[in-house]
JSON list of C-alpha atoms in Angstrom, two decimals:
[
{"chain": "A", "resi": 1, "resn": "UNK", "atom": "CA", "xyz": [2.81, -38.44, -58.52]},
{"chain": "A", "resi": 2, "resn": "UNK", "atom": "CA", "xyz": [5.28, -37.68, -55.74]},
{"chain": "A", "resi": 3, "resn": "UNK", "atom": "CA", "xyz": [6.31, -40.44, -53.36]},
{"chain": "A", "resi": 4, "resn": "UNK", "atom": "CA", "xyz": [6.13, -38.07, -50.42]},
{"chain": "A", "resi": 5, "resn": "UNK", "atom": "CA", "xyz": [4.43, -39.36, -47.29]},
{"chain": "A", "resi": 6, "resn": "UNK", "atom": "CA", "xyz": [2.59, -38.06, -44.24]},
{"chain": "A", "resi": 7, "resn": "UNK", "atom": "CA", "xyz": [1.68, -39.74, -40.97]},
{"chain": "A", "resi": 8, "resn": "UNK", "atom": "CA", "xyz": [-2.12, -39.76, -40.71]},
{"chain": "A", "resi": 9, "resn": "UNK", "atom": "CA", "xyz": [-4.49, -40.72, -37.93]},
{"chain": "A", "resi": 10, "resn": "UNK", "atom": "CA", "xyz": [-7.55, -40.90, -40.19]},
{"chain": "A", "resi": 11, "resn": "UNK", "atom": "CA", "xyz": [-9.33, -39.72, -43.32]},
{"chain": "A", "resi": 12, "resn": "UNK", "atom": "CA", "xyz": [-13.09, -39.46, -43.05]},
{"chain": "A", "resi": 13, "resn": "UNK", "atom": "CA", "xyz": [-16.16, -37.87, -44.61]},
{"chain": "A", "resi": 14, "resn": "UNK", "atom": "CA", "xyz": [-18.49, -35.92, -42.35]},
{"chain": "A", "resi": 15, "resn": "UNK", "atom": "CA", "xyz": [-20.24, -32.60, -41.86]},
{"chain": "A", "resi": 16, "resn": "UNK", "atom": "CA", "xyz": [-17.99, -29.67, -41.08]},
{"chain": "A", "resi": 17, "resn": "UNK", "atom": "CA", "xyz": [-18.64, -28.92, -37.41]},
{"chain": "A", "resi": 18, "resn": "UNK", "atom": "CA", "xyz": [-17.33, -25.36, -37.24]},
{"chain": "A", "resi": 19, "resn": "UNK", "atom": "CA", "xyz": [-15.94, -22.40, -39.22]},
{"chain": "A", "resi": 20, "resn": "UNK", "atom": "CA", "xyz": [-17.87, -20.56, -41.93]},
{"chain": "A", "resi": 21, "resn": "UNK", "atom": "CA", "xyz": [-18.60, -23.82, -43.79]},
{"chain": "A", "resi": 22, "resn": "UNK", "atom": "CA", "xyz": [-20.27, -25.48, -40.77]},
{"chain": "A", "resi": 23, "resn": "UNK", "atom": "CA", "xyz": [-22.83, -28.06, -41.81]},
{"chain": "A", "resi": 24, "resn": "UNK", "atom": "CA", "xyz": [-21.34, -28.72, -45.25]},
{"chain": "A", "resi": 25, "resn": "UNK", "atom": "CA", "xyz": [-20.16, -32.23, -46.26]},
{"chain": "A", "resi": 26, "resn": "UNK", "atom": "CA", "xyz": [-16.36, -32.30, -46.05]},
{"chain": "A", "resi": 27, "resn": "UNK", "atom": "CA", "xyz": [-13.49, -34.75, -46.27]},
{"chain": "A", "resi": 28, "resn": "UNK", "atom": "CA", "xyz": [-11.17, -34.48, -43.26]},
{"chain": "A", "resi": 29, "resn": "UNK", "atom": "CA", "xyz": [-7.51, -35.46, -43.39]},
{"chain": "A", "resi": 30, "resn": "UNK", "atom": "CA", "xyz": [-6.27, -35.74, -39.81]},
{"chain": "A", "resi": 31, "resn": "UNK", "atom": "CA", "xyz": [-2.49, -35.67, -39.47]},
{"chain": "A", "resi": 32, "resn": "UNK", "atom": "CA", "xyz": [-0.79, -37.30, -36.49]},
{"chain": "A", "resi": 33, "resn": "UNK", "atom": "CA", "xyz": [1.26, -35.41, -33.94]},
{"chain": "A", "resi": 34, "resn": "UNK", "atom": "CA", "xyz": [1.12, -32.08, -32.11]},
{"chain": "A", "resi": 35, "resn": "UNK", "atom": "CA", "xyz": [3.76, -30.15, -30.14]},
{"chain": "A", "resi": 36, "resn": "UNK", "atom": "CA", "xyz": [1.07, -28.54, -27.94]},
{"chain": "A", "resi": 37, "resn": "UNK", "atom": "CA", "xyz": [-0.94, -30.00, -25.07]},
{"chain": "A", "resi": 38, "resn": "UNK", "atom": "CA", "xyz": [-3.96, -27.73, -24.70]},
{"chain": "A", "resi": 39, "resn": "UNK", "atom": "CA", "xyz": [-6.03, -28.40, -21.60]},
{"chain": "A", "resi": 40, "resn": "UNK", "atom": "CA", "xyz": [-9.27, -28.57, -23.59]},
{"chain": "A", "resi": 41, "resn": "UNK", "atom": "CA", "xyz": [-7.92, -30.68, -26.49]},
{"chain": "A", "resi": 42, "resn": "UNK", "atom": "CA", "xyz": [-10.54, -33.06, -27.90]},
{"chain": "A", "resi": 43, "resn": "UNK", "atom": "CA", "xyz": [-8.28, -34.93, -30.33]},
{"chain": "A", "resi": 44, "resn": "UNK", "atom": "CA", "xyz": [-5.58, -36.34, -28.05]},
{"chain": "A", "resi": 45, "resn": "UNK", "atom": "CA", "xyz": [-5.92, -39.65, -29.92]},
{"chain": "A", "resi": 46, "resn": "UNK", "atom": "CA", "xyz": [-4.05, -37.94, -32.78]},
{"chain": "A", "resi": 47, "resn": "UNK", "atom": "CA", "xyz": [-0.97, -37.13, -30.68]},
{"chain": "A", "resi": 48, "resn": "UNK", "atom": "CA", "xyz": [0.81, -40.34, -31.63]},
{"chain": "A", "resi": 49, "resn": "UNK", "atom": "CA", "xyz": [0.52, -43.52, -33.64]},
{"chain": "A", "resi": 50, "resn": "UNK", "atom": "CA", "xyz": [-1.07, -43.18, -37.04]},
{"chain": "A", "resi": 51, "resn": "UNK", "atom": "CA", "xyz": [0.18, -44.69, -40.29]},
{"chain": "A", "resi": 52, "resn": "UNK", "atom": "CA", "xyz": [2.31, -43.43, -43.16]},
{"chain": "A", "resi": 53, "resn": "UNK", "atom": "CA", "xyz": [0.29, -42.60, -46.26]},
{"chain": "A", "resi": 54, "resn": "UNK", "atom": "CA", "xyz": [1.72, -41.73, -49.67]},
{"chain": "A", "resi": 55, "resn": "UNK", "atom": "CA", "xyz": [0.36, -38.62, -51.36]},
{"chain": "A", "resi": 56, "resn": "UNK", "atom": "CA", "xyz": [-1.03, -40.87, -54.10]},
{"chain": "A", "resi": 57, "resn": "UNK", "atom": "CA", "xyz": [-3.01, -42.94, -51.57]},
{"chain": "A", "resi": 58, "resn": "UNK", "atom": "CA", "xyz": [-4.28, -39.81, -49.78]},
{"chain": "A", "resi": 59, "resn": "UNK", "atom": "CA", "xyz": [-5.50, -38.27, -53.03]},
{"chain": "A", "resi": 60, "resn": "UNK", "atom": "CA", "xyz": [-7.21, -41.50, -54.10]},
{"chain": "A", "resi": 61, "resn": "UNK", "atom": "CA", "xyz": [-8.99, -41.77, -50.73]},
{"chain": "A", "resi": 62, "resn": "UNK", "atom": "CA", "xyz": [-10.21, -38.16, -50.93]},
{"chain": "A", "resi": 63, "resn": "UNK", "atom": "CA", "xyz": [-11.37, -38.50, -54.52]},
{"chain": "A", "resi": 64, "resn": "UNK", "atom": "CA", "xyz": [-13.69, -41.43, -53.80]},
{"chain": "A", "resi": 65, "resn": "UNK", "atom": "CA", "xyz": [-16.02, -39.08, -51.87]},
{"chain": "A", "resi": 66, "resn": "UNK", "atom": "CA", "xyz": [-16.15, -36.52, -54.72]},
{"chain": "A", "resi": 67, "resn": "UNK", "atom": "CA", "xyz": [-16.05, -33.65, -52.21]},
{"chain": "A", "resi": 68, "resn": "UNK", "atom": "CA", "xyz": [-16.13, -29.92, -52.77]},
{"chain": "A", "resi": 69, "resn": "UNK", "atom": "CA", "xyz": [-14.57, -29.17, -49.36]},
{"chain": "A", "resi": 70, "resn": "UNK", "atom": "CA", "xyz": [-11.46, -30.74, -47.84]},
{"chain": "A", "resi": 71, "resn": "UNK", "atom": "CA", "xyz": [-10.10, -29.89, -44.38]},
{"chain": "A", "resi": 72, "resn": "UNK", "atom": "CA", "xyz": [-6.57, -30.74, -43.27]},
{"chain": "A", "resi": 73, "resn": "UNK", "atom": "CA", "xyz": [-6.45, -30.93, -39.49]},
{"chain": "A", "resi": 74, "resn": "UNK", "atom": "CA", "xyz": [-4.66, -32.66, -36.62]},
{"chain": "A", "resi": 75, "resn": "UNK", "atom": "CA", "xyz": [-3.01, -32.75, -34.22]},
{"chain": "A", "resi": 76, "resn": "UNK", "atom": "CA", "xyz": [-1.05, -29.88, -35.67]},
{"chain": "A", "resi": 77, "resn": "UNK", "atom": "CA", "xyz": [-0.76, -30.43, -39.44]},
{"chain": "A", "resi": 78, "resn": "UNK", "atom": "CA", "xyz": [2.09, -27.97, -39.96]},
{"chain": "A", "resi": 79, "resn": "UNK", "atom": "CA", "xyz": [4.30, -29.97, -37.57]},
{"chain": "A", "resi": 80, "resn": "UNK", "atom": "CA", "xyz": [4.88, -32.26, -40.58]},
{"chain": "A", "resi": 81, "resn": "UNK", "atom": "CA", "xyz": [6.75, -30.36, -43.33]},
{"chain": "A", "resi": 82, "resn": "UNK", "atom": "CA", "xyz": [5.10, -32.43, -46.06]},
{"chain": "A", "resi": 83, "resn": "UNK", "atom": "CA", "xyz": [1.78, -30.85, -45.12]},
{"chain": "A", "resi": 84, "resn": "UNK", "atom": "CA", "xyz": [2.65, -27.87, -47.31]},
{"chain": "A", "resi": 85, "resn": "UNK", "atom": "CA", "xyz": [3.02, -29.77, -50.60]},
{"chain": "A", "resi": 86, "resn": "UNK", "atom": "CA", "xyz": [-0.12, -31.81, -49.79]},
{"chain": "A", "resi": 87, "resn": "UNK", "atom": "CA", "xyz": [-2.12, -28.58, -49.41]},
{"chain": "A", "resi": 88, "resn": "UNK", "atom": "CA", "xyz": [-0.87, -27.41, -52.81]},
{"chain": "A", "resi": 89, "resn": "UNK", "atom": "CA", "xyz": [-1.73, -30.76, -54.39]},
{"chain": "A", "resi": 90, "resn": "UNK", "atom": "CA", "xyz": [-5.27, -30.64, -53.00]},
{"chain": "A", "resi": 91, "resn": "UNK", "atom": "CA", "xyz": [-5.77, -27.09, -54.28]},
{"chain": "A", "resi": 92, "resn": "UNK", "atom": "CA", "xyz": [-4.38, -28.09, -57.70]},
{"chain": "A", "resi": 93, "resn": "UNK", "atom": "CA", "xyz": [-7.02, -30.85, -57.80]},
{"chain": "A", "resi": 94, "resn": "UNK", "atom": "CA", "xyz": [-9.76, -28.22, -57.53]},
{"chain": "A", "resi": 95, "resn": "UNK", "atom": "CA", "xyz": [-10.91, -28.76, -53.96]},
{"chain": "A", "resi": 96, "resn": "UNK", "atom": "CA", "xyz": [-11.78, -25.88, -51.64]},
{"chain": "A", "resi": 97, "resn": "UNK", "atom": "CA", "xyz": [-9.21, -26.59, -48.93]},
{"chain": "A", "resi": 98, "resn": "UNK", "atom": "CA", "xyz": [-9.01, -25.37, -45.35]},
{"chain": "A", "resi": 99, "resn": "UNK", "atom": "CA", "xyz": [-6.18, -25.86, -42.87]},
{"chain": "A", "resi": 100, "resn": "UNK", "atom": "CA", "xyz": [-6.87, -25.98, -39.13]},
{"chain": "A", "resi": 101, "resn": "UNK", "atom": "CA", "xyz": [-3.75, -24.88, -37.27]},
{"chain": "A", "resi": 102, "resn": "UNK", "atom": "CA", "xyz": [-2.89, -24.05, -33.69]},
{"chain": "A", "resi": 103, "resn": "UNK", "atom": "CA", "xyz": [-1.24, -20.73, -34.44]},
{"chain": "A", "resi": 104, "resn": "UNK", "atom": "CA", "xyz": [2.03, -22.02, -32.99]},
{"chain": "A", "resi": 105, "resn": "UNK", "atom": "CA", "xyz": [3.60, -22.89, -36.38]},
{"chain": "A", "resi": 106, "resn": "UNK", "atom": "CA", "xyz": [4.50, -20.48, -39.20]},
{"chain": "A", "resi": 107, "resn": "UNK", "atom": "CA", "xyz": [1.80, -20.06, -41.86]},
{"chain": "A", "resi": 108, "resn": "UNK", "atom": "CA", "xyz": [3.72, -17.80, -44.25]},
{"chain": "A", "resi": 109, "resn": "UNK", "atom": "CA", "xyz": [4.49, -20.59, -46.73]},
{"chain": "A", "resi": 110, "resn": "UNK", "atom": "CA", "xyz": [0.96, -22.04, -46.90]},
{"chain": "A", "resi": 111, "resn": "UNK", "atom": "CA", "xyz": [-0.37, -21.96, -50.48]},
{"chain": "A", "resi": 112, "resn": "UNK", "atom": "CA", "xyz": [-2.32, -18.74, -51.07]},
{"chain": "A", "resi": 113, "resn": "UNK", "atom": "CA", "xyz": [-5.43, -20.68, -52.18]},
{"chain": "A", "resi": 114, "resn": "UNK", "atom": "CA", "xyz": [-5.84, -22.39, -48.81]},
{"chain": "A", "resi": 115, "resn": "UNK", "atom": "CA", "xyz": [-8.27, -21.07, -46.17]},
{"chain": "A", "resi": 116, "resn": "UNK", "atom": "CA", "xyz": [-6.23, -20.94, -42.96]},
{"chain": "A", "resi": 117, "resn": "UNK", "atom": "CA", "xyz": [-8.28, -21.36, -39.77]},
{"chain": "A", "resi": 118, "resn": "UNK", "atom": "CA", "xyz": [-5.81, -20.24, -37.12]},
{"chain": "A", "resi": 119, "resn": "UNK", "atom": "CA", "xyz": [-6.25, -20.49, -33.38]},
{"chain": "A", "resi": 120, "resn": "UNK", "atom": "CA", "xyz": [-5.01, -17.95, -30.91]},
{"chain": "A", "resi": 121, "resn": "UNK", "atom": "CA", "xyz": [-4.56, -19.93, -27.72]},
{"chain": "A", "resi": 122, "resn": "UNK", "atom": "CA", "xyz": [-6.42, -18.52, -24.71]},
{"chain": "A", "resi": 123, "resn": "UNK", "atom": "CA", "xyz": [-5.16, -18.63, -21.09]},
{"chain": "A", "resi": 124, "resn": "UNK", "atom": "CA", "xyz": [-7.14, -21.76, -20.14]},
{"chain": "A", "resi": 125, "resn": "UNK", "atom": "CA", "xyz": [-5.43, -23.72, -22.92]},
{"chain": "A", "resi": 126, "resn": "UNK", "atom": "CA", "xyz": [-2.23, -23.77, -20.87]},
{"chain": "A", "resi": 127, "resn": "UNK", "atom": "CA", "xyz": [-0.34, -22.97, -24.08]},
{"chain": "A", "resi": 128, "resn": "UNK", "atom": "CA", "xyz": [-0.64, -19.18, -24.17]},
{"chain": "A", "resi": 129, "resn": "UNK", "atom": "CA", "xyz": [3.11, -18.78, -24.64]},
{"chain": "A", "resi": 130, "resn": "UNK", "atom": "CA", "xyz": [3.01, -20.78, -27.88]},
{"chain": "A", "resi": 131, "resn": "UNK", "atom": "CA", "xyz": [1.06, -18.17, -29.85]},
{"chain": "A", "resi": 132, "resn": "UNK", "atom": "CA", "xyz": [3.14, -17.07, -32.83]},
{"chain": "A", "resi": 133, "resn": "UNK", "atom": "CA", "xyz": [1.83, -13.53, -33.26]},
{"chain": "A", "resi": 134, "resn": "UNK", "atom": "CA", "xyz": [4.05, -12.95, -36.30]},
{"chain": "A", "resi": 135, "resn": "UNK", "atom": "CA", "xyz": [1.55, -15.16, -38.17]},
{"chain": "A", "resi": 136, "resn": "UNK", "atom": "CA", "xyz": [-1.06, -12.41, -38.07]},
{"chain": "A", "resi": 137, "resn": "UNK", "atom": "CA", "xyz": [0.59, -10.39, -40.81]},
{"chain": "A", "resi": 138, "resn": "UNK", "atom": "CA", "xyz": [0.33, -13.40, -43.14]},
{"chain": "A", "resi": 139, "resn": "UNK", "atom": "CA", "xyz": [-3.44, -13.81, -42.76]},
{"chain": "A", "resi": 140, "resn": "UNK", "atom": "CA", "xyz": [-5.23, -13.58, -46.10]},
{"chain": "A", "resi": 141, "resn": "UNK", "atom": "CA", "xyz": [-8.67, -12.15, -46.96]},
{"chain": "A", "resi": 142, "resn": "UNK", "atom": "CA", "xyz": [-10.26, -15.62, -46.92]},
{"chain": "A", "resi": 143, "resn": "UNK", "atom": "CA", "xyz": [-8.71, -16.77, -43.62]},
{"chain": "A", "resi": 144, "resn": "UNK", "atom": "CA", "xyz": [-10.33, -17.13, -40.18]},
{"chain": "A", "resi": 145, "resn": "UNK", "atom": "CA", "xyz": [-9.10, -16.68, -36.61]},
{"chain": "A", "resi": 146, "resn": "UNK", "atom": "CA", "xyz": [-10.52, -18.82, -33.80]},
{"chain": "A", "resi": 147, "resn": "UNK", "atom": "CA", "xyz": [-10.56, -18.35, -30.04]},
{"chain": "A", "resi": 148, "resn": "UNK", "atom": "CA", "xyz": [-11.60, -21.35, -27.91]},
{"chain": "A", "resi": 149, "resn": "UNK", "atom": "CA", "xyz": [-13.06, -19.85, -24.76]},
{"chain": "A", "resi": 150, "resn": "UNK", "atom": "CA", "xyz": [-13.42, -21.68, -21.46]},
{"chain": "A", "resi": 151, "resn": "UNK", "atom": "CA", "xyz": [-13.87, -18.85, -18.94]},
{"chain": "A", "resi": 152, "resn": "UNK", "atom": "CA", "xyz": [-14.54, -15.15, -18.53]},
{"chain": "A", "resi": 153, "resn": "UNK", "atom": "CA", "xyz": [-10.77, -14.62, -18.34]},
{"chain": "A", "resi": 154, "resn": "UNK", "atom": "CA", "xyz": [-10.41, -16.28, -21.75]},
{"chain": "A", "resi": 155, "resn": "UNK", "atom": "CA", "xyz": [-13.19, -14.12, -23.13]},
{"chain": "A", "resi": 156, "resn": "UNK", "atom": "CA", "xyz": [-11.68, -10.87, -21.87]},
{"chain": "A", "resi": 157, "resn": "UNK", "atom": "CA", "xyz": [-8.27, -11.88, -23.23]},
{"chain": "A", "resi": 158, "resn": "UNK", "atom": "CA", "xyz": [-9.80, -12.68, -26.62]},
{"chain": "A", "resi": 159, "resn": "UNK", "atom": "CA", "xyz": [-11.59, -9.32, -26.75]},
{"chain": "A", "resi": 160, "resn": "UNK", "atom": "CA", "xyz": [-8.27, -7.59, -26.02]},
{"chain": "A", "resi": 161, "resn": "UNK", "atom": "CA", "xyz": [-6.52, -9.48, -28.84]},
{"chain": "A", "resi": 162, "resn": "UNK", "atom": "CA", "xyz": [-9.42, -8.81, -31.20]},
{"chain": "A", "resi": 163, "resn": "UNK", "atom": "CA", "xyz": [-8.85, -5.09, -30.66]},
{"chain": "A", "resi": 164, "resn": "UNK", "atom": "CA", "xyz": [-5.05, -5.17, -30.38]},
{"chain": "A", "resi": 165, "resn": "UNK", "atom": "CA", "xyz": [-4.60, -6.79, -33.79]},
{"chain": "A", "resi": 166, "resn": "UNK", "atom": "CA", "xyz": [-7.71, -5.32, -35.45]},
{"chain": "A", "resi": 167, "resn": "UNK", "atom": "CA", "xyz": [-8.68, -8.87, -36.36]},
{"chain": "A", "resi": 168, "resn": "UNK", "atom": "CA", "xyz": [-12.22, -8.14, -37.54]},
{"chain": "A", "resi": 169, "resn": "UNK", "atom": "CA", "xyz": [-10.76, -5.99, -40.33]},
{"chain": "A", "resi": 170, "resn": "UNK", "atom": "CA", "xyz": [-8.01, -8.47, -41.20]},
{"chain": "A", "resi": 171, "resn": "UNK", "atom": "CA", "xyz": [-10.23, -11.50, -41.79]},
{"chain": "A", "resi": 172, "resn": "UNK", "atom": "CA", "xyz": [-13.93, -11.93, -42.61]},
{"chain": "A", "resi": 173, "resn": "UNK", "atom": "CA", "xyz": [-14.60, -14.30, -39.71]},
{"chain": "A", "resi": 174, "resn": "UNK", "atom": "CA", "xyz": [-13.33, -14.18, -36.14]},
{"chain": "A", "resi": 175, "resn": "UNK", "atom": "CA", "xyz": [-14.70, -17.26, -34.40]},
{"chain": "A", "resi": 176, "resn": "UNK", "atom": "CA", "xyz": [-15.51, -17.47, -30.69]},
{"chain": "A", "resi": 177, "resn": "UNK", "atom": "CA", "xyz": [-16.13, -21.06, -29.60]},
{"chain": "A", "resi": 178, "resn": "UNK", "atom": "CA", "xyz": [-17.06, -22.19, -26.06]},
{"chain": "A", "resi": 179, "resn": "UNK", "atom": "CA", "xyz": [-15.19, -25.14, -24.59]},
{"chain": "A", "resi": 180, "resn": "UNK", "atom": "CA", "xyz": [-17.70, -27.98, -24.74]},
{"chain": "A", "resi": 181, "resn": "UNK", "atom": "CA", "xyz": [-19.08, -28.87, -21.27]},
{"chain": "A", "resi": 182, "resn": "UNK", "atom": "CA", "xyz": [-16.94, -26.16, -19.68]},
{"chain": "A", "resi": 183, "resn": "UNK", "atom": "CA", "xyz": [-18.49, -22.82, -20.67]},
{"chain": "A", "resi": 184, "resn": "UNK", "atom": "CA", "xyz": [-22.24, -22.55, -21.14]},
{"chain": "A", "resi": 185, "resn": "UNK", "atom": "CA", "xyz": [-22.84, -21.47, -24.75]},
{"chain": "A", "resi": 186, "resn": "UNK", "atom": "CA", "xyz": [-25.60, -19.09, -23.71]},
{"chain": "A", "resi": 187, "resn": "UNK", "atom": "CA", "xyz": [-23.16, -17.27, -21.42]},
{"chain": "A", "resi": 188, "resn": "UNK", "atom": "CA", "xyz": [-20.72, -16.71, -24.27]},
{"chain": "A", "resi": 189, "resn": "UNK", "atom": "CA", "xyz": [-23.56, -15.50, -26.50]},
{"chain": "A", "resi": 190, "resn": "UNK", "atom": "CA", "xyz": [-24.65, -12.98, -23.89]},
{"chain": "A", "resi": 191, "resn": "UNK", "atom": "CA", "xyz": [-21.11, -11.62, -23.47]},
{"chain": "A", "resi": 192, "resn": "UNK", "atom": "CA", "xyz": [-20.76, -11.20, -27.24]},
{"chain": "A", "resi": 193, "resn": "UNK", "atom": "CA", "xyz": [-24.08, -9.39, -27.50]},
{"chain": "A", "resi": 194, "resn": "UNK", "atom": "CA", "xyz": [-23.41, -7.17, -24.48]},
{"chain": "A", "resi": 195, "resn": "UNK", "atom": "CA", "xyz": [-20.09, -6.05, -25.96]},
{"chain": "A", "resi": 196, "resn": "UNK", "atom": "CA", "xyz": [-21.44, -5.88, -29.53]},
{"chain": "A", "resi": 197, "resn": "UNK", "atom": "CA", "xyz": [-18.46, -7.78, -30.86]},
{"chain": "A", "resi": 198, "resn": "UNK", "atom": "CA", "xyz": [-17.92, -8.22, -34.62]},
{"chain": "A", "resi": 199, "resn": "UNK", "atom": "CA", "xyz": [-17.39, -11.98, -34.23]},
{"chain": "A", "resi": 200, "resn": "UNK", "atom": "CA", "xyz": [-19.13, -15.19, -35.20]},
{"chain": "A", "resi": 201, "resn": "UNK", "atom": "CA", "xyz": [-20.04, -17.45, -32.29]},
{"chain": "A", "resi": 202, "resn": "UNK", "atom": "CA", "xyz": [-19.86, -21.11, -33.18]},
{"chain": "A", "resi": 203, "resn": "UNK", "atom": "CA", "xyz": [-20.84, -24.37, -31.57]},
{"chain": "A", "resi": 204, "resn": "UNK", "atom": "CA", "xyz": [-19.15, -27.60, -32.56]},
{"chain": "A", "resi": 205, "resn": "UNK", "atom": "CA", "xyz": [-21.91, -29.29, -34.54]},
{"chain": "A", "resi": 206, "resn": "UNK", "atom": "CA", "xyz": [-20.13, -32.65, -34.64]},
{"chain": "A", "resi": 207, "resn": "UNK", "atom": "CA", "xyz": [-20.14, -32.85, -30.84]},
{"chain": "A", "resi": 208, "resn": "UNK", "atom": "CA", "xyz": [-23.91, -32.56, -30.71]},
{"chain": "A", "resi": 209, "resn": "UNK", "atom": "CA", "xyz": [-24.35, -35.15, -33.46]},
{"chain": "A", "resi": 210, "resn": "UNK", "atom": "CA", "xyz": [-21.62, -37.70, -32.62]},
{"chain": "A", "resi": 211, "resn": "UNK", "atom": "CA", "xyz": [-20.16, -36.66, -29.26]},
{"chain": "A", "resi": 212, "resn": "UNK", "atom": "CA", "xyz": [-16.36, -37.03, -29.53]},
{"chain": "A", "resi": 213, "resn": "UNK", "atom": "CA", "xyz": [-16.29, -40.20, -31.61]},
{"chain": "A", "resi": 214, "resn": "UNK", "atom": "CA", "xyz": [-13.26, -40.41, -33.92]},
{"chain": "A", "resi": 215, "resn": "UNK", "atom": "CA", "xyz": [-14.19, -40.37, -37.58]},
{"chain": "A", "resi": 216, "resn": "UNK", "atom": "CA", "xyz": [-16.69, -37.54, -37.25]}
]
């Protein structure tokens, strides 16, 4: 086993709160650190601190839950170069692995077995300029693109990008998610229906079950 290490904020077992596997038991590996500072970020506790974990210790911790699904998240996982070999190791172990990434870091070298869930940052994030649009050509048939929407401006921008990059034909799931406590979910649903968008609206299940408690 490699002696490579990653700085982690936490590893925990919970229900997936979003994406196409929402509601399914999943092990989450939350890496520490993020170069972005989105205005609606709900995991600022992962910006700093954390502890160094060896790959061997990470794999042993994951295995004790006997999961089918594993999600590597952050922070921004790809800000740590050793994220890439960890993703490969998890896939080699037979897990169905997803990577939650901001869309500001290159995804071209992510193992082809990994489900990439990539954000495109909307205007209200305050990080619009960080979108790395060259990533779009590397999206795979199993990947997903997510827009976190906090206003009508965000929604209209997301609809434009959906069309500009033909995202609904590139990936099976384009996710529109309202900013919790900022945009009324019903409002977003009505916009989607009125425009007949080929997207999946999602609510963050974990917020309704556990609020924003770390470890869920």
